[in-house]
XYZ file of C-alpha atoms in Angstrom:
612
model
C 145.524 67.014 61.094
C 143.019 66.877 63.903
C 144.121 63.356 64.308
C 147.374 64.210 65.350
C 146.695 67.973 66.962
C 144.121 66.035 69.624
C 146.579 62.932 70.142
C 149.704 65.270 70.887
C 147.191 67.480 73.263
C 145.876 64.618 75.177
C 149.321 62.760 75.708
C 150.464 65.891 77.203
C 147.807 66.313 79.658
C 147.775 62.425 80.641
C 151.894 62.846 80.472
C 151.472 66.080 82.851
C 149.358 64.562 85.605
C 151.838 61.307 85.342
C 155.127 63.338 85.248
C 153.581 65.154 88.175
C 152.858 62.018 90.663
C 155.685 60.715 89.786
C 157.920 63.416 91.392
C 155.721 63.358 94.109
C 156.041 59.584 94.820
C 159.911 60.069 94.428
C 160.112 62.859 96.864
C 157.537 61.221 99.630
C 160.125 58.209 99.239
C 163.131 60.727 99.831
C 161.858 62.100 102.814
C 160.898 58.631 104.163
C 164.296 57.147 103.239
C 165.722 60.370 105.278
C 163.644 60.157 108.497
C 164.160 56.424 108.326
C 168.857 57.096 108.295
C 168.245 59.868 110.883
C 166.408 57.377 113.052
C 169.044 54.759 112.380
C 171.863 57.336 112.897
C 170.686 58.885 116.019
C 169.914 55.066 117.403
C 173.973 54.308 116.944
C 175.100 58.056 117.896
C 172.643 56.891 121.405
C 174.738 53.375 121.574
C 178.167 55.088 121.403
C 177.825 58.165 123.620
C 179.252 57.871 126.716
C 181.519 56.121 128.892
C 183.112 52.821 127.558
C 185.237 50.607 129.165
C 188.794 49.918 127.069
C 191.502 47.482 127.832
C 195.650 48.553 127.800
C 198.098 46.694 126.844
C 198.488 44.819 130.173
C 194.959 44.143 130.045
C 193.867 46.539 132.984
C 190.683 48.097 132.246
C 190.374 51.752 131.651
C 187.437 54.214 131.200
C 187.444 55.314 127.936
C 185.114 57.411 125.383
C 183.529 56.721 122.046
C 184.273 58.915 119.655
C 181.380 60.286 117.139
C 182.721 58.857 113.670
C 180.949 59.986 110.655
C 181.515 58.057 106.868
C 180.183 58.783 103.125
C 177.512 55.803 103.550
C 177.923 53.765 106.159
C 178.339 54.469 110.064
C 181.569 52.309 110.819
C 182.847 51.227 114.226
C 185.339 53.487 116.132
C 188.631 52.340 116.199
C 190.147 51.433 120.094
C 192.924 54.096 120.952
C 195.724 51.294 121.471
C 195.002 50.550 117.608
C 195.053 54.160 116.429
C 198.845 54.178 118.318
C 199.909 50.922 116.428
C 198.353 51.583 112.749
C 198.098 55.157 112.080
C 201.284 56.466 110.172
C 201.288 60.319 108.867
C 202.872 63.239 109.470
C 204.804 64.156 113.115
C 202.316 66.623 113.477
C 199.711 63.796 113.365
C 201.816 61.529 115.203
C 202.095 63.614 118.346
C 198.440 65.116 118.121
C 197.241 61.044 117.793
C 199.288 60.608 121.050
C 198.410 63.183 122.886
C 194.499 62.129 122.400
C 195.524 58.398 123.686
C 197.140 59.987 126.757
C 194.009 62.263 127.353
C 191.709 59.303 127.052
C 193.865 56.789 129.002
C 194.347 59.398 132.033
C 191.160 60.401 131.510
C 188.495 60.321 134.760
C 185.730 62.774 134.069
C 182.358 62.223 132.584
C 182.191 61.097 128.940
C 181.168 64.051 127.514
C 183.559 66.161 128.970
C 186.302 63.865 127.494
C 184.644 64.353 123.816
C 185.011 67.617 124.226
C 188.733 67.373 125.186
C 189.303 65.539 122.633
C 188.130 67.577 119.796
C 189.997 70.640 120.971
C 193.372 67.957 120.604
C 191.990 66.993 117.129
C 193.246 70.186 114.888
C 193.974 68.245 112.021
C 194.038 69.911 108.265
C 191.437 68.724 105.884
C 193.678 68.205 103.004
C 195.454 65.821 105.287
C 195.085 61.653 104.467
C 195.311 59.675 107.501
C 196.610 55.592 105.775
C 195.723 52.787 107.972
C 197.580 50.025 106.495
C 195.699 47.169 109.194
C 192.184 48.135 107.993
C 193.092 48.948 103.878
C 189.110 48.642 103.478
C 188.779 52.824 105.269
C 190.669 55.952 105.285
C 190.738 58.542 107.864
C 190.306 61.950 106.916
C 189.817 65.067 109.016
C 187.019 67.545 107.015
C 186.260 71.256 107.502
C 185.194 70.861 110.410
C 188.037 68.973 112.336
C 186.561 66.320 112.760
C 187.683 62.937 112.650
C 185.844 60.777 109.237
C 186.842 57.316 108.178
C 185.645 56.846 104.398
C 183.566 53.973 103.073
C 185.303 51.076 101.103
C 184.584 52.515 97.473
C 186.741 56.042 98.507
C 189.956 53.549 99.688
C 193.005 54.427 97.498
C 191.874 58.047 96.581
C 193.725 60.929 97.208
C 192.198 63.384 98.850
C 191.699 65.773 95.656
C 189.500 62.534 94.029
C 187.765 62.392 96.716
C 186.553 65.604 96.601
C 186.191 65.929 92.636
C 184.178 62.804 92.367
C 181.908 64.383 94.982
C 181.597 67.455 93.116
C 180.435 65.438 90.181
C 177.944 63.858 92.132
C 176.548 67.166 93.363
C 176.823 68.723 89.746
C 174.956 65.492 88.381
C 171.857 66.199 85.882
C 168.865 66.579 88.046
C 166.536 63.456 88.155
C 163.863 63.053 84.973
C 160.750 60.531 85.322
C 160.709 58.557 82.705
C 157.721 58.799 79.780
C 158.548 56.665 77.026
C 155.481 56.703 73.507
C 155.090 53.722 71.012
C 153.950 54.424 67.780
C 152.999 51.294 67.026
C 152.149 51.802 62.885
C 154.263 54.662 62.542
C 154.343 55.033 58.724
C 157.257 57.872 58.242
C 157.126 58.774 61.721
C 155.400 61.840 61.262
C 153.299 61.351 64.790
C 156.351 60.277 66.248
C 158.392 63.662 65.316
C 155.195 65.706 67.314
C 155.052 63.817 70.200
C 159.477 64.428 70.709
C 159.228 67.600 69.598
C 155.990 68.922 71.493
C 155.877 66.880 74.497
C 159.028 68.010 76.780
C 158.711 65.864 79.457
C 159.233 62.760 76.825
C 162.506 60.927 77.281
C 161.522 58.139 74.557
C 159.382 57.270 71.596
C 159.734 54.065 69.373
C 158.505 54.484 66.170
C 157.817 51.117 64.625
C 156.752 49.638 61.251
C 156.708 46.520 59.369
C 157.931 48.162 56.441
C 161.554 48.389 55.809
C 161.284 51.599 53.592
C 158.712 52.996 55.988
C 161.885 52.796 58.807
C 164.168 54.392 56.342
C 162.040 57.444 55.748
C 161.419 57.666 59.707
C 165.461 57.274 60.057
C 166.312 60.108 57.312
C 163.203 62.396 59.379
C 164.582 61.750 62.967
C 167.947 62.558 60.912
C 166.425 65.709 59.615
C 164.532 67.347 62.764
C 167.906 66.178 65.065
C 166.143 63.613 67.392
C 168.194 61.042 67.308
C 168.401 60.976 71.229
C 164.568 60.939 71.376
C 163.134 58.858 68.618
C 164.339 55.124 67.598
C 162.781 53.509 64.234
C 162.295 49.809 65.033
C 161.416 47.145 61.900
C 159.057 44.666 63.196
C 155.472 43.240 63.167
C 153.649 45.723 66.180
C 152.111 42.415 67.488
C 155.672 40.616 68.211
C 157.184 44.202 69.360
C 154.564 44.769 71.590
C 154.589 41.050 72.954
C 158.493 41.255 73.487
C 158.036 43.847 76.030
C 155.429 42.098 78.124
C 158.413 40.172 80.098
C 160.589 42.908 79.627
C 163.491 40.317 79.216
C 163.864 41.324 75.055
C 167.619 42.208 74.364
C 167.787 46.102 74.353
C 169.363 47.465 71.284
C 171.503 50.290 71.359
C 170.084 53.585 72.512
C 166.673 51.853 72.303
C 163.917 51.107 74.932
C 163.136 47.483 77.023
C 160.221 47.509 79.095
C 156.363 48.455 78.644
C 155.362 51.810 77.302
C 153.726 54.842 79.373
C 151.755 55.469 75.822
C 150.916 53.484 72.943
C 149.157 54.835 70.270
C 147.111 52.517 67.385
C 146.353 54.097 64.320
C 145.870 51.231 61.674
C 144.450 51.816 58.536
C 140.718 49.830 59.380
C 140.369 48.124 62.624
C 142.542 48.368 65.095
C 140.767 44.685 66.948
C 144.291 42.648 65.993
C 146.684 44.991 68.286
C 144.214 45.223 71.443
C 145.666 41.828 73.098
C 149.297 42.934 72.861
C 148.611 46.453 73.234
C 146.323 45.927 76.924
C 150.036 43.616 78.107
C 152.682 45.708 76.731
C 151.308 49.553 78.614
C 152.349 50.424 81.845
C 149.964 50.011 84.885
C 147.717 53.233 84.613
C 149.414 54.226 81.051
C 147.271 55.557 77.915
C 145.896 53.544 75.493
C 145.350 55.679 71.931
C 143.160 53.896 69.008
C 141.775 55.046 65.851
C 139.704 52.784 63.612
C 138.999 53.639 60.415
C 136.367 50.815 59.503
C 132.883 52.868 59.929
C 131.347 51.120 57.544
C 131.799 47.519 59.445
C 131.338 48.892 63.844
C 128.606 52.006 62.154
C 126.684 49.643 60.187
C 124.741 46.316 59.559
C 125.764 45.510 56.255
C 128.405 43.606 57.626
C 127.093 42.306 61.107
C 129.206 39.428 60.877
C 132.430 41.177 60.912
C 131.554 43.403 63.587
C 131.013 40.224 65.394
C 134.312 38.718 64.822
C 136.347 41.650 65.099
C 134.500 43.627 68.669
C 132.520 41.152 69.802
C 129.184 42.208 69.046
C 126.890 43.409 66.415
C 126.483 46.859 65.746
C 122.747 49.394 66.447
C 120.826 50.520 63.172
C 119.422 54.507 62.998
C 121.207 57.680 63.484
C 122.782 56.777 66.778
C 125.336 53.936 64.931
C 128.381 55.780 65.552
C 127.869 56.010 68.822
C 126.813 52.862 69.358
C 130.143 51.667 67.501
C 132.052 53.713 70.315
C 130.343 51.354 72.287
C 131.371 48.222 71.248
C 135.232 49.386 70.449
C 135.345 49.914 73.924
C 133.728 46.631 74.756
C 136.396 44.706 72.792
C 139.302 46.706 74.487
C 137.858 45.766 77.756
C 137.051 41.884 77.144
C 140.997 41.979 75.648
C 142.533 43.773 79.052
C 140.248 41.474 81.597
C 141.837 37.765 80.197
C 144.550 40.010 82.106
C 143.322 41.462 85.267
C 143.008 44.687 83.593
C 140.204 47.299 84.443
C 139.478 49.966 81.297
C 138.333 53.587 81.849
C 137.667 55.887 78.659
C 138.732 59.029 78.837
C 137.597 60.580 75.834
C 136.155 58.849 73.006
C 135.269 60.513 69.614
C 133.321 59.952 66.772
C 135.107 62.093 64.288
C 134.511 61.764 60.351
C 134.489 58.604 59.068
C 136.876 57.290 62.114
C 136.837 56.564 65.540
C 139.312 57.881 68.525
C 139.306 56.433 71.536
C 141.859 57.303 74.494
C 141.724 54.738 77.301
C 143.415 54.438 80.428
C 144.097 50.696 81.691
C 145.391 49.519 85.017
C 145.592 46.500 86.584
C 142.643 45.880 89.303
C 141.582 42.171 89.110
C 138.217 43.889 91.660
C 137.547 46.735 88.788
C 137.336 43.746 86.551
C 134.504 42.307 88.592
C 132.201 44.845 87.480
C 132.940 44.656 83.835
C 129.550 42.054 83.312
C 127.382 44.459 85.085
C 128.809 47.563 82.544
C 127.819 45.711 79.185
C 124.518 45.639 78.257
C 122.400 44.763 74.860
C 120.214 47.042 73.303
C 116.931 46.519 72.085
C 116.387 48.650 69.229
C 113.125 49.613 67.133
C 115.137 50.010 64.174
C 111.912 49.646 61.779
C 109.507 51.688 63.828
C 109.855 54.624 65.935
C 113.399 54.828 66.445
C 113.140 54.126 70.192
C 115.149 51.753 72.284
C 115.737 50.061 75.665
C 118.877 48.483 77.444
C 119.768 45.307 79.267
C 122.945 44.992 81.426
C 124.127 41.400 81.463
C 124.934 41.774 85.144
C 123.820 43.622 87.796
C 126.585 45.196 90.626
C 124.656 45.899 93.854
C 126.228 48.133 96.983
C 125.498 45.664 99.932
C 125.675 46.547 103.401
C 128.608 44.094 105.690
C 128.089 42.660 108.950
C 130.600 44.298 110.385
C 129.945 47.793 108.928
C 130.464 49.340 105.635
C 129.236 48.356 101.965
C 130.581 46.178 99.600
C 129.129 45.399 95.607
C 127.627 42.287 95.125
C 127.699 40.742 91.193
C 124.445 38.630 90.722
C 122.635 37.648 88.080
C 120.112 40.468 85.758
C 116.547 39.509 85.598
C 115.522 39.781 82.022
C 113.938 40.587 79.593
C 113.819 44.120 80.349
C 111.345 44.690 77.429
C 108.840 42.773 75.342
C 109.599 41.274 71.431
C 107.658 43.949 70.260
C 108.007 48.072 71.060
C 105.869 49.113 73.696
C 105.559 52.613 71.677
C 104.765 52.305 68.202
C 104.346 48.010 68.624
C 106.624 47.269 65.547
C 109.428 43.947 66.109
C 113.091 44.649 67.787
C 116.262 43.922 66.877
C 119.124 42.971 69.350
C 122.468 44.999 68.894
C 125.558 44.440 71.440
C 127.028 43.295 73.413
C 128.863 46.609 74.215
C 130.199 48.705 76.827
C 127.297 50.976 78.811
C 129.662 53.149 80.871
C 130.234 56.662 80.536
C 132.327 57.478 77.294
C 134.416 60.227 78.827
C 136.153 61.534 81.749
C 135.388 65.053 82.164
C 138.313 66.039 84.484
C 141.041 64.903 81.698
C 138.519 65.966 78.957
C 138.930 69.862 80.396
C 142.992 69.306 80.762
C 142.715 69.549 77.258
C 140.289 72.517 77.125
C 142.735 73.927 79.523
C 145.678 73.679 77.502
C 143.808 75.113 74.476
C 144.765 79.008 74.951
C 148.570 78.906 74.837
C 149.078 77.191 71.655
C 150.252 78.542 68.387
C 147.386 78.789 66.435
C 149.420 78.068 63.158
C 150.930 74.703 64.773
C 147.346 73.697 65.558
C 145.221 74.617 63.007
C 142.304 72.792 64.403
C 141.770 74.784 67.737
C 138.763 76.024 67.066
C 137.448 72.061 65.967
C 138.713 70.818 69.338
C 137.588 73.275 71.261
C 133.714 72.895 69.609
C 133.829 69.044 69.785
C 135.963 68.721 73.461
C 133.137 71.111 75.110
C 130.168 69.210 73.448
C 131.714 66.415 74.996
C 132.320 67.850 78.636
C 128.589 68.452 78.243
C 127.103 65.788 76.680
C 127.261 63.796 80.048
C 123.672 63.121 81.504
C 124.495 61.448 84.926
C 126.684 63.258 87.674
C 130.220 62.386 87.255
C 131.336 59.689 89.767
C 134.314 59.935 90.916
C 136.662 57.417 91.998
C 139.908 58.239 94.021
C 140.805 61.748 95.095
C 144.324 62.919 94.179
C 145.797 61.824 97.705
C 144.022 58.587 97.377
C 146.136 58.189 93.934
C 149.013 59.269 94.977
C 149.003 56.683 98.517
C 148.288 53.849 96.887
C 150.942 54.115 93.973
C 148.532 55.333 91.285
C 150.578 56.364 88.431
C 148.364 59.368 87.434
C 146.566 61.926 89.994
C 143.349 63.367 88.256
C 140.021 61.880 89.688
C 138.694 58.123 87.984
C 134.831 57.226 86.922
C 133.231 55.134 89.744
C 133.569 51.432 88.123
C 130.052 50.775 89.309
C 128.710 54.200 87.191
C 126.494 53.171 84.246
C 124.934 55.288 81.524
C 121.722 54.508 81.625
C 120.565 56.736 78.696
C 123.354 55.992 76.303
C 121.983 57.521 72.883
C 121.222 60.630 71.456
C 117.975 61.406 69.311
C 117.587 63.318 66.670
C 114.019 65.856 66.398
C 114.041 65.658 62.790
C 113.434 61.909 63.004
C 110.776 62.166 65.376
C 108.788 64.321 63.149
C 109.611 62.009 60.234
C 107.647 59.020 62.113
C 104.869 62.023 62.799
C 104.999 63.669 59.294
C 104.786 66.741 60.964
C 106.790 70.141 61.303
C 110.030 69.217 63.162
C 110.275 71.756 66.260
C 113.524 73.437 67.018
C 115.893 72.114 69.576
C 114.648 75.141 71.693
C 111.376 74.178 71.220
C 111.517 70.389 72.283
C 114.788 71.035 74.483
C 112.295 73.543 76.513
C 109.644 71.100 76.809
C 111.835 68.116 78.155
C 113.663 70.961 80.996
C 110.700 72.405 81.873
C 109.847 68.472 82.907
C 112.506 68.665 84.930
C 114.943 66.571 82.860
C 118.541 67.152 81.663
C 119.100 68.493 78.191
C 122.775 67.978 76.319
C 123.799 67.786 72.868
C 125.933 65.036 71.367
C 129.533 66.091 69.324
C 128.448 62.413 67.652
C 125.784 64.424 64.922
C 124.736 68.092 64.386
C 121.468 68.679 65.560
C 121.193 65.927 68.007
C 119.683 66.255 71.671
C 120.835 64.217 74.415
C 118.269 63.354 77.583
C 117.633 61.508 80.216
C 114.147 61.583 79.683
C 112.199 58.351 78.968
C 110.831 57.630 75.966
C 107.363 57.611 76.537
C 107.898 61.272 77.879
C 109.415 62.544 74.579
C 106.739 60.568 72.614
C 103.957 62.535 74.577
C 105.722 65.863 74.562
C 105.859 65.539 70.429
C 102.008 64.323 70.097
C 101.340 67.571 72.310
C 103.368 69.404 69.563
C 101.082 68.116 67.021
C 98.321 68.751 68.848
C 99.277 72.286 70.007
C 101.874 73.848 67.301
C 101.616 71.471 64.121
C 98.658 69.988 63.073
C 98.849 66.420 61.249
C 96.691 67.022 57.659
C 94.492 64.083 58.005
C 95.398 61.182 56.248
C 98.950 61.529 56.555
C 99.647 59.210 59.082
C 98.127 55.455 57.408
C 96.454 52.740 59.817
C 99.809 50.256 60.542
C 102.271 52.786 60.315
C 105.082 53.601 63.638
C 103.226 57.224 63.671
C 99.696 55.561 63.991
C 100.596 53.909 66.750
C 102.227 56.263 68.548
C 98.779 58.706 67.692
C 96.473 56.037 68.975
C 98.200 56.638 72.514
C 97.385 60.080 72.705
C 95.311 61.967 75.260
C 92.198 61.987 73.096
C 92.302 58.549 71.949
C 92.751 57.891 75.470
C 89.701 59.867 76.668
C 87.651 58.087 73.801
C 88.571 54.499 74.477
C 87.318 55.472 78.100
C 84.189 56.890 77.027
C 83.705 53.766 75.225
C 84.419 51.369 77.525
C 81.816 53.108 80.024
């Protein structure tokens, strides 16, 4: 159930901010397309003003005036007078009004304007009146409200005059224009997700609901069938992979009422790893469209029972301690991001989640070949001193440097890291390290679309989302658990100019997260075997340091810093020394906590006592 309430909440607010530029882009491009005909029109209304020289019968040339002729589409060329005389066959009343313009223009010797004048005071013609011209069958003359002379485009030729103006009437009563936002639920099962995103999302014009099951697309046909959203939801039988592929070229046949093309959303929710969709998935979403996955496996990304399968499957091997899940956030989003660069594709998480025994991850991917650049310097291994102290140090495998040009301005550099960043042994507590990683050492979350959410959070019906409360606790941890400054990207009018499909603020490529784990006090103290402090207590300690203090929705109790970890290490012996007392003999010669102990202040002072 929280599953599903934070899916259908987040597609909205991505939907929202898409739905949004997209009006905007199609409304700049109206009013461009509208300045651009004006210009074009008042160019050819310039060309025809004015005197022109005709030619009688005799061929004795005459002074003459263009007449302003206005069409449906097109601005066509005004017919010559002597023309009008020979072609035009109506009524007498037309008949001797048509003449009596000819003989006004032919005896005409006053200034062009004056004649245009003339002539639209002889031009009383009714508007229900059609004007034939059998020599040009391509046009029809018509005389509107206004008296004034039109010749129609092509398409109107044939019409009476009563079409004419019903099919325009249609075209003004049309349904008004509706972006498109079309949802894939990839492993639908019965289509339960699939229902909530028609039914809840308004702005949705499409949602496939797909399984490889046959009965599975029977139940989802009998529930569209059921809730009446037949126009909205279409159950498709097939392997996701070979659906998802299909739509890459967007050549696939398109069935009846179903949809061709790649999706705005697409939304993975296998049971266990979601690692075999990522390839197709990454191809078959729109540039800047969502990217929803859920895996399930824990106990393979959250653990090193299985190392070898985390390999295979994301790429790297997974971090031992407390911090696991969050380290298996980590290294989903790594493999999502190796997948989408084969392709030119730049990742940015929006809100990843640690929930349970699962992991949900909503990721935004558009294609920036230079985004992709910086993808080496944004993965990083971790050193981890699994069987000592807990503590732990990163390496990026790249490093992204702002350089200044030679003709002005900055531009990012990718070189080489130097390494090792640490020794084979912790500096701390001088037990062995492991290596865990590759995986991704960017930020986890984008704050502006994590407080969309938070922002839609009031106005729902509590009984429809029964999870509030949950969301709201775990979406605000989140917000907060950020330690650097959010970078942003592109500003909303930067989006919008350069075609971005959504408009809310993106992560700075180059931003890393330089302290990506959380720590827990009550393992501290364990390596100590003293009296854990309260997260006051330590949290306190660390901002009176001047250092940021967060918590982490990963684990209850957890403390996120950016302090180092030779500052917490000295803060906690101080706690021993100061608040809880270590009974002697508790800590043993060769254990994590003696060696932390042996770098206190008074072992310090004593080794300098003896070495004088």
């Amino acid at each position: 159930q929280f599953n599903r309430d934070l899916s259908v909440l987040a597609i909205r607010a991505f939907g929202e901010d898409v739905i949004s530029t997209r009006r905007q882009k199609r409304e700049q491009n109206r009013l461009a397309h509208a300045t651009k005909e004006g210009a074009g029109r008042k160019r050819k209304r310039g060309d025809v003003d004015g005197a022109a020289v005709t030619k009688n019968n005799d061929g004795t040339a005459v002074s003459g005036v263009a007449v302003e002729v206005q069409t449906n589409e097109a601005v066509l060329p005004t017919p010559e007078p002597g023309d009008l005389d020979e072609s035009v066959s109506t009524k007498s009343n037309i008949k001797r009004a048509k003449k009596d313009v000819h003989e006004e223009i032919i005896g005409m010797e006053g200034s062009a304007q004056t004649a245009g004048q003339e002539v639209d005071e002889v031009l009383k013609v009714s508007a229900t009146t059609t004007i034939d011209i059998p020599k040009a069958p391509t046009e029809e003359m018509l005389n509107d409200s206004s008296d004034a002379l039109k010749i129609t485009s092509n398409s109107d030729y044939g019409l009476p005059a009563a079409a004419n103006h019903n099919a325009m009437s249609e075209r003004t009563t049309s349904k008004p224009w509706k972006p498109n936002f079309t949802i894939l639920d990839a492993l639908s099962a019965t289509g339960l997700r699939a229902l909530r995103y028609a039914k809840e999302i308004p702005f949705v014009t499409s949602v496939t609901a797909n399984d490889l099951s046959k009965e599975a697309t029977a139940s989802i046909q009998l529930n569209i069938q059921n809730n009446k959203l037949q126009d909205r939801i279409f159950p498709v039988t097939s392997d996701a992979r070979v659906h998802m592929y299909s739509m890459v070229s967007q050549q696939c046949p398109k069935q009846p009422g179903g949809h061709v093309g790649k999706y705005d959303v697409i939304d993975l929710d296998p049971y266990g790893t979601a690692a075999p969709f990522f390839d197709a998935a990454v191809q078959s979403v729109t540039d800047g469209g969502l990217l929803c996955v859920t895996c399930t496996d824990s106990g393979v990304f959250a653990s090193t029972g299985y190392l070898e399968k985390t390999y295979s499957l994301y790429g790297g091997l997974p971090i031992k301690g407390p911090h696991s899940h969050e380290g298996g956030l980590r290294l989903i989003i790594h493999a999502i991001a190796a997948s989408a660069a084969r392709y030119g594709l730049a990742i940015e998480p929006l809100l990843s989640l640690s929930i349970d025994f699962y992991a949900r991850i909503f990721v935004r991917v558009t294609r920036s070949p230079a985004e992709v650049k910086f993808l080496a310097g944004k993965t990083m291994i971790v050193y981890n001193c699994d069987s000592g102290c807990g503590a732990w140090s990163t390496q990026l495998l790249a490093r992204n440097r702002e350089t200044k040009g030679k003709k002005g301005g900055t531009y990012h550099k990718h070189t080489l890291a130097l390494g090792p960043s640490t020794t084979e042994h912790c500096e701390h507590c001088g037990f062995k390290t492991h290596m865990a990683g590759p995986m991704w050492a960017g930020p986890l979350h984008n704050i502006l679309f994590t407080q969309r959410i938070l922002d839609l959070l009031p106005g729902l019906d509590k009984e429809t989302y029964a999870t509030v409360p949950r969301i709201e606790g775990m979406l605000s941890t989140a917000v907060e658990e950020t330690i650097s400054a959010p970078l942003t990207h592109t500003t909303d009018a930067q989006a919008t100019s350069r075609g971005s499909p959504t408009s809310f603020a993106r992560n700075n490529p180059v931003q890393i997260d330089h302290h990506p784990f959380f720590i827990i006090p009550s393992t501290l103290s364990k390596v100590l075997h003293c009296q854990t402090p309260s997260e006051d207590e330590l949290g306190g300690a660390l901002r009176y340091l001047d250092y940021r203090v967060t918590r982490s929705h990963t684990k209850p109790g957890s403390i996120r810093t950016n302090a180092p970890w030779s500052v917490l290490w000295e803060v906690m012996r101080e706690w021993v020394r100061q608040k809880s007392p270590v009974k002697e003999g508790a800590i043993k010669e060769g254990t994590a906590g003696w060696g932390i102990m042996q770098k206190s202040r008074e072992h310090y002072r004593a080794n300098l006592l003896k070495d004088e």
